[in-house]
Short mmCIF file of C-alpha atoms and ligand atoms in Angstrom, two decimals:
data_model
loop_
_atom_site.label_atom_id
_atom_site.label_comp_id
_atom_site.label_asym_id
_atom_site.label_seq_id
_atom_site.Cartn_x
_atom_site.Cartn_y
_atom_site.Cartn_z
CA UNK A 29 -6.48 -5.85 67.59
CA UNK A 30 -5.49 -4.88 63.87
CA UNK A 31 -5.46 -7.30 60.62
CA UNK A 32 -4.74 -6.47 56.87
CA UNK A 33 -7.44 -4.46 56.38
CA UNK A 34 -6.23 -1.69 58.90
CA UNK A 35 -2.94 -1.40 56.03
CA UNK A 36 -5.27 -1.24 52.77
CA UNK A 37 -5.36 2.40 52.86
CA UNK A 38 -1.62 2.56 52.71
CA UNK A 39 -2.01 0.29 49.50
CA UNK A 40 -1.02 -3.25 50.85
CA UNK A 41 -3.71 -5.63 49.65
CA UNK A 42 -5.81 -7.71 52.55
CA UNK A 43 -5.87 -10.92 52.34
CA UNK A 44 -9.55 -12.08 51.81
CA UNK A 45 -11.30 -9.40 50.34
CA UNK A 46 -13.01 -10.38 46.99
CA UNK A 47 -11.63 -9.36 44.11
CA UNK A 48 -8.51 -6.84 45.77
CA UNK A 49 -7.25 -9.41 48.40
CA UNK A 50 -3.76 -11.08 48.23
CA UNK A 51 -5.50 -14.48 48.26
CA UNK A 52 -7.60 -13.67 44.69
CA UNK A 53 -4.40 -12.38 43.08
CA UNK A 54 -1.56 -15.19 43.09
CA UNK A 55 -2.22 -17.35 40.31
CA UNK A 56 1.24 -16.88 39.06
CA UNK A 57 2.71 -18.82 41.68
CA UNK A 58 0.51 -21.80 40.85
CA UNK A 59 0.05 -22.40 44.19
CA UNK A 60 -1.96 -25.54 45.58
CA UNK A 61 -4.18 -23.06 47.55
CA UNK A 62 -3.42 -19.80 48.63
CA UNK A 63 -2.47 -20.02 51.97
CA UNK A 64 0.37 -22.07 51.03
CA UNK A 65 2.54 -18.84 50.19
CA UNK A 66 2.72 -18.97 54.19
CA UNK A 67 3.01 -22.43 54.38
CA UNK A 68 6.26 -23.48 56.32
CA UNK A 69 6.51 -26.88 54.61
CA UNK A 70 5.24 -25.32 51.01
CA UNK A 71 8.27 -22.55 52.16
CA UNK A 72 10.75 -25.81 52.25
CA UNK A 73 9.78 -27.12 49.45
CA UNK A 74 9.64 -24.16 47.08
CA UNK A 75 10.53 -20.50 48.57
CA UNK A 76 10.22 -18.59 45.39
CA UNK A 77 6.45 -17.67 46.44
CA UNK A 78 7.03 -16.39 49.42
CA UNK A 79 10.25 -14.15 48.49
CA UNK A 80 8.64 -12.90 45.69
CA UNK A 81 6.05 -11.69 47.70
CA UNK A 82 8.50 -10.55 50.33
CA UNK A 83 10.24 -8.46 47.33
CA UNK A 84 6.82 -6.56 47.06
CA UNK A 85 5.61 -6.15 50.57
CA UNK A 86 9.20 -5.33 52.13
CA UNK A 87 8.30 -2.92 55.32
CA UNK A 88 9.35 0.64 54.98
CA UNK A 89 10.23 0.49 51.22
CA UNK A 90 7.26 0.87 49.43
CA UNK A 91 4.16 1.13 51.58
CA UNK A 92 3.60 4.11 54.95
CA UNK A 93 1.90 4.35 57.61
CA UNK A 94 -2.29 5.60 57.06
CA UNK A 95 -4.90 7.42 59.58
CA UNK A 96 -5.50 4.02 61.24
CA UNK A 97 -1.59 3.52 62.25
CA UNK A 98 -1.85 7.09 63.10
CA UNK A 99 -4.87 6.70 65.60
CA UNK A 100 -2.75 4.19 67.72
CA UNK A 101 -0.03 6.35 68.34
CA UNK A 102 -2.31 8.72 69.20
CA UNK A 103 -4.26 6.55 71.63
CA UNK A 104 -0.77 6.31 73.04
CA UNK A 105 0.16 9.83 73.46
CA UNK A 106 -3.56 10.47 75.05
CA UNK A 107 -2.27 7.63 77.33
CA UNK A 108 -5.58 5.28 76.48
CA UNK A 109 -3.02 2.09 74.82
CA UNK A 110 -2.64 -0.56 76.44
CA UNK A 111 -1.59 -2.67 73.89
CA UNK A 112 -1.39 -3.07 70.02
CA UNK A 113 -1.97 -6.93 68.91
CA UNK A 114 -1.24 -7.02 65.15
CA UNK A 115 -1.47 -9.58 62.47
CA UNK A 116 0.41 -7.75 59.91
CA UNK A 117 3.83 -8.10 59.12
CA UNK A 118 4.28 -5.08 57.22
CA UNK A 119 5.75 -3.03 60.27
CA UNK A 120 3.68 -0.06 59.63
CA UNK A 121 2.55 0.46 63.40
CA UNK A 122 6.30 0.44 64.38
CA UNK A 123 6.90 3.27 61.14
CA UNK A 124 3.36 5.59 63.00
CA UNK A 125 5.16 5.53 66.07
CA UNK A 126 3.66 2.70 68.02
CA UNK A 127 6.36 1.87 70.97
CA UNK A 128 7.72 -1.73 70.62
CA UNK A 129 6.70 -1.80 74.51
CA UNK A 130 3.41 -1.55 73.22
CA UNK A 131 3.24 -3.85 70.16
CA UNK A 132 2.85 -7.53 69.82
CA UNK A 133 3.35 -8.69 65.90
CA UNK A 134 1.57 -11.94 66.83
CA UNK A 135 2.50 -12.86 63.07
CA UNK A 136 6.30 -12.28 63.28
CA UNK A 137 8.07 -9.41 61.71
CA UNK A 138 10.78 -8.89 59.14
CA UNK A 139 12.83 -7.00 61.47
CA UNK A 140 14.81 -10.52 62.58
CA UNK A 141 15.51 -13.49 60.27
CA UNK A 142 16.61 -17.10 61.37
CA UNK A 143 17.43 -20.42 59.93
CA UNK A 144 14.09 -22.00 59.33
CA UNK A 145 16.18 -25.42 60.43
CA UNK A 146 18.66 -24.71 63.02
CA UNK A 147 17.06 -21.38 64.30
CA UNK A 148 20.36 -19.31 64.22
CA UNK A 149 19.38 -16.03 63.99
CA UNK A 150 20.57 -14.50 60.77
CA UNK A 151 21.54 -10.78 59.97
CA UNK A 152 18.11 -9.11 58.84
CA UNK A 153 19.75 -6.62 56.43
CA UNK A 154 21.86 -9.47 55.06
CA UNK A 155 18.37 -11.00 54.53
CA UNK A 156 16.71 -7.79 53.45
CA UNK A 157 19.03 -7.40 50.73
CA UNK A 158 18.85 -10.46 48.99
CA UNK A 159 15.29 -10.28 49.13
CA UNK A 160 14.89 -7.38 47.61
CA UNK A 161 17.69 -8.58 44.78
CA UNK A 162 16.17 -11.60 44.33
CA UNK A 163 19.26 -13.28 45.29
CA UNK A 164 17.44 -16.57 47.14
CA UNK A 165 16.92 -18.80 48.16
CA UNK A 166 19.19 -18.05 51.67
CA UNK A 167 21.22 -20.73 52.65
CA UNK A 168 21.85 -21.30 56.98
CA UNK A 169 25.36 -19.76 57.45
CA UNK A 170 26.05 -22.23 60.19
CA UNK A 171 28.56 -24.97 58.90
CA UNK A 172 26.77 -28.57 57.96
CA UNK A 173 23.61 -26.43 57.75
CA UNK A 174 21.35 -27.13 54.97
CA UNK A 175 18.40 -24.77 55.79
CA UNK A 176 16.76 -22.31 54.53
CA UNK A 177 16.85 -18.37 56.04
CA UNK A 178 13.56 -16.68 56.47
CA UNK A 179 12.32 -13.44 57.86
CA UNK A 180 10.31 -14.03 61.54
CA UNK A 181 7.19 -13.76 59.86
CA UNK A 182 4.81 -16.85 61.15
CA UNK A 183 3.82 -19.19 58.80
CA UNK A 184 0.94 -22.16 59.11
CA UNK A 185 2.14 -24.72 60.72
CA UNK A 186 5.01 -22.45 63.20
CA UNK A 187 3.77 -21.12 66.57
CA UNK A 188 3.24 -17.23 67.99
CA UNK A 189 5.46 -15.46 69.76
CA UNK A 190 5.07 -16.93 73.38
CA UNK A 191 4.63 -13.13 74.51
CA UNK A 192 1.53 -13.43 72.11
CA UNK A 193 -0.17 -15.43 75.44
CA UNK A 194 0.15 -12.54 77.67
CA UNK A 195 -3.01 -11.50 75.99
CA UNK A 196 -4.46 -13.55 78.83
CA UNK A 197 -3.43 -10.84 81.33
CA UNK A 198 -4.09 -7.95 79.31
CA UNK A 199 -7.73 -8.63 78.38
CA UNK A 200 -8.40 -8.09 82.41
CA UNK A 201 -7.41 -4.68 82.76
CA UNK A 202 -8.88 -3.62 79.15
CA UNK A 203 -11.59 -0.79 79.32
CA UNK A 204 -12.37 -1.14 75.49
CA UNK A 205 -11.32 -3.45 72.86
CA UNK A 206 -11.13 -2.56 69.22
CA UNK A 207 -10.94 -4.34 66.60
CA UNK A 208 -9.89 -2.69 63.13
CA UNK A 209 -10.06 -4.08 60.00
CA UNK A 210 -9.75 -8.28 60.37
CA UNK A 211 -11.88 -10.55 59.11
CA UNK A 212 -11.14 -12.95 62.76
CA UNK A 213 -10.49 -16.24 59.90
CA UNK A 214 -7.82 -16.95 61.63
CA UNK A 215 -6.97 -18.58 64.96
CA UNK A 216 -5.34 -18.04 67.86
CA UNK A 217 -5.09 -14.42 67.00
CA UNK A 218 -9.15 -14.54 66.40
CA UNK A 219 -9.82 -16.08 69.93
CA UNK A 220 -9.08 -12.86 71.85
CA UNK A 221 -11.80 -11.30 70.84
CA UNK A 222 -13.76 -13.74 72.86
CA UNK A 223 -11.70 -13.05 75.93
CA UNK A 224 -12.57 -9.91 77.26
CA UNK A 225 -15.00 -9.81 80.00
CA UNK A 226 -18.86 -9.13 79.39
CA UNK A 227 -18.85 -5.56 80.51
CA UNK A 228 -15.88 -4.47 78.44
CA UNK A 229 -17.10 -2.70 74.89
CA UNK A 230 -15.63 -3.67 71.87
CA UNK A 231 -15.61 -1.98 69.13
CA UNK A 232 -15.62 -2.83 65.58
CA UNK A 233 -14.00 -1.17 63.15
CA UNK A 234 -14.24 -3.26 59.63
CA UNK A 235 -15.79 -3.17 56.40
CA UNK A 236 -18.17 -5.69 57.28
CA UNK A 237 -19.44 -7.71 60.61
CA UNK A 238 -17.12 -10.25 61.09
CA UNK A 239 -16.59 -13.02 64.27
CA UNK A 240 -18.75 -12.71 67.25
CA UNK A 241 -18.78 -8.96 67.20
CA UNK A 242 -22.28 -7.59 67.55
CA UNK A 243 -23.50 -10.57 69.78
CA UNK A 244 -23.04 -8.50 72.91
CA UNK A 245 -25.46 -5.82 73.79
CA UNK A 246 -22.37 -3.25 74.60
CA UNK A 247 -20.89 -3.99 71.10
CA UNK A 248 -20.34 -1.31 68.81
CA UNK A 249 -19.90 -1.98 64.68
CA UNK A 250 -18.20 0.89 62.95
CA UNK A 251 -19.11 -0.40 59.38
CA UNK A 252 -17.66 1.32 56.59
CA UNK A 253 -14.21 2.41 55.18
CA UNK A 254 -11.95 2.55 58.59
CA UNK A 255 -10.55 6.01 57.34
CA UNK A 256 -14.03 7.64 57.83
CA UNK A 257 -14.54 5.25 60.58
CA UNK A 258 -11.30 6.65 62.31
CA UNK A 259 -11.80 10.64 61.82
CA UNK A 260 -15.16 10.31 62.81
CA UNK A 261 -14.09 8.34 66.54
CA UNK A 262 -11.25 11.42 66.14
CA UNK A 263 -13.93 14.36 66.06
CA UNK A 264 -16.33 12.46 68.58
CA UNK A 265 -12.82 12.56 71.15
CA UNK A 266 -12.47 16.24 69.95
CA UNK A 267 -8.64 15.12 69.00
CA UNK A 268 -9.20 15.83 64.88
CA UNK A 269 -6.00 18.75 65.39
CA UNK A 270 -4.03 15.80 66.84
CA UNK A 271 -4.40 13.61 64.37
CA UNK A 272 -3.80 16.55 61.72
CA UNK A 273 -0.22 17.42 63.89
CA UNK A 274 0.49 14.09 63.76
CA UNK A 275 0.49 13.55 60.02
CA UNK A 276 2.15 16.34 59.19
CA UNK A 277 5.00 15.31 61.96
CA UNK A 278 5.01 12.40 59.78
CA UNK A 279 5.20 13.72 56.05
CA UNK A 280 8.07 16.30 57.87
CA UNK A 281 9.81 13.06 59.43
CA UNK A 282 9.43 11.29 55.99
CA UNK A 283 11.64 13.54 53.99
N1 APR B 5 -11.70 -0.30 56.02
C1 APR B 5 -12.32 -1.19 56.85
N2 APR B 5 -12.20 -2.54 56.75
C2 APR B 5 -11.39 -3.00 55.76
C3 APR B 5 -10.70 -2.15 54.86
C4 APR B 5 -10.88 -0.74 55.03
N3 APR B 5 -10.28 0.16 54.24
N4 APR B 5 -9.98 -2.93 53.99
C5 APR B 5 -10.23 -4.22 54.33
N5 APR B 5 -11.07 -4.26 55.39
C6 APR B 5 -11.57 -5.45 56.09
C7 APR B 5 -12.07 -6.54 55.16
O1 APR B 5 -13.46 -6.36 54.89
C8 APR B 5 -11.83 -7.80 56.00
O2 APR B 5 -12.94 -8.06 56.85
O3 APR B 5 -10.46 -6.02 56.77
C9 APR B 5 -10.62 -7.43 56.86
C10 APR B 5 -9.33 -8.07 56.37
O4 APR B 5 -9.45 -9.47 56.54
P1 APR B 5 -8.33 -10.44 55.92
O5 APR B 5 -8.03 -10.04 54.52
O6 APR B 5 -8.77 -11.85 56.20
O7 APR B 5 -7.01 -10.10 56.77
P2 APR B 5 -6.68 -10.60 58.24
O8 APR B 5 -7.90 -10.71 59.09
O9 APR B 5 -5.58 -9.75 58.74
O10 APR B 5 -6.08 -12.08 57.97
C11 APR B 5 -5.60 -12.76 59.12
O11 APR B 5 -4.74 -14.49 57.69
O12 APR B 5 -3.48 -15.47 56.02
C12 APR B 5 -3.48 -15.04 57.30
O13 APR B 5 -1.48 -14.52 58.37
C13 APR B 5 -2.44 -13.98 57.53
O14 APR B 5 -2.44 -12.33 59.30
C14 APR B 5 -3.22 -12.87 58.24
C15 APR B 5 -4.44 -13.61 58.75
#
């Protein structure tokens, strides 16, 4: 299970950390409370919040993949994933090499775009592209349309993927859980944590305790930055050249 914090190494602000966190730092959209940038009826009433945003946190143009994303696509090629559940939108698990078959964005992604009032399903690079100009806000490109085009990314007030509920089936056959860098605020996503059965570790990895994590006597709390968090779980598995090769595949791929 990943949230924001697993992407603040690769420079994308969280969302609720004091100070640093996306929610402390948007006073110049004059918002009614910060949450509302993800509002779906704030979105219809004013969109500039959320595009400008979007401008900024655009996957794959200004932010890459860290250790963290790095560590699941390891945990994939050691054949230990089961499944990534991720809150973030920013695609950066996709970017490390995460397999789609292996990745649920319970939060939506920017990879699609539909009409946020008929639903047609709108060309994502069209969308991209005016994004990034600033040319919005996108109209529906279905005649008699009025509505306004946003990326997939779920907003308050919209539901989860209906794949998100699989989770159901997955937390049976889960050896270990972890849980990197999420401060569980936010429901459904939160809820899995609860899920798993009683003899199944899980393992925090976070700045801070957050959720129920710790009540169980097979908990584990990684506390601390999750990049020292992460090489230190990489030199306990004796995988630290791994993680090395897999970097520099990366920096060679990024060129
Ligand atoms: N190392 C370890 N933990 C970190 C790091 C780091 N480098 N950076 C941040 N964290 C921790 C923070 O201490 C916090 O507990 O990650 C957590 C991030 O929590 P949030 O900012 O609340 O982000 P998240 O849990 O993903 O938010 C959930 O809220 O607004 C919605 O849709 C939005 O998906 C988001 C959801």
């Amino acid at each position: 299970m990943a949230g924001a914090g697993l992407s603040t190494p690769s420079g994308i602000p969280d969302f609720r950390t004091p100070g640093t966190g996306l929610y402390d730092n948007l006073q110049k959209y004059n918002l009614p409370y910060p949450e509302a940038i993800f509002d779906i009826h704030y979105f219809m009433m004013d969109a500039r919040p959320f595009f400008t945003l979007a401008q900024d946190l655009y996957p794959g143009v200004n932010y890459k993949p860290n250790v963290g994303h790095r560590f699941l696509r390891l945990l994939h090629e050691e054949k230990k994933l089961q499944m990534v559940y991720t809150q973030n939108i920013d695609g950066l698990e996709r970017l490390a090499g995460v397999p789609d078959s292996k990745l649920m964005e319970a939060h939506g992604t920017f990879a699609t775009a539909s009409c946020t009032l008929c639903g047609k399903i709108h060309n994502p690079d069209r969308v991209k592209e005016a994004i990034i100009d600033g040319d919005i806000p996108i109209m529906c490109e279905a005649a008699m349309c009025k509505g306004k085009v946003k990326p997939d990314v779920v907003f308050f007030g919209e539901n989860l993927p209906s794949s998100f509920w699989d989770y159901h089936h997955h937390v049976h056959f889960t050896d270990l859980l972890l849980v990197i860098g999420t401060s569980l605020e936010v429901y459904p996503f939160a809820g899995i944590v609860d899920t798993v059965g009683k003899t199944t570790p899980r393992v925090l990895i976070n700045l801070n305790s957050v959720g129920s994590l710790g009540s169980r006597s097979n908990d584990v709390i990684l506390a601390g930055d999750l990049k020292d968090s992460i090489w230190s779980l990489t030199k306990a598995l004796g995988w630290e050249e791994k993680l090395k090769n897999l970097e520099e595949k990366y920096d060679s791929s990024e060129e």
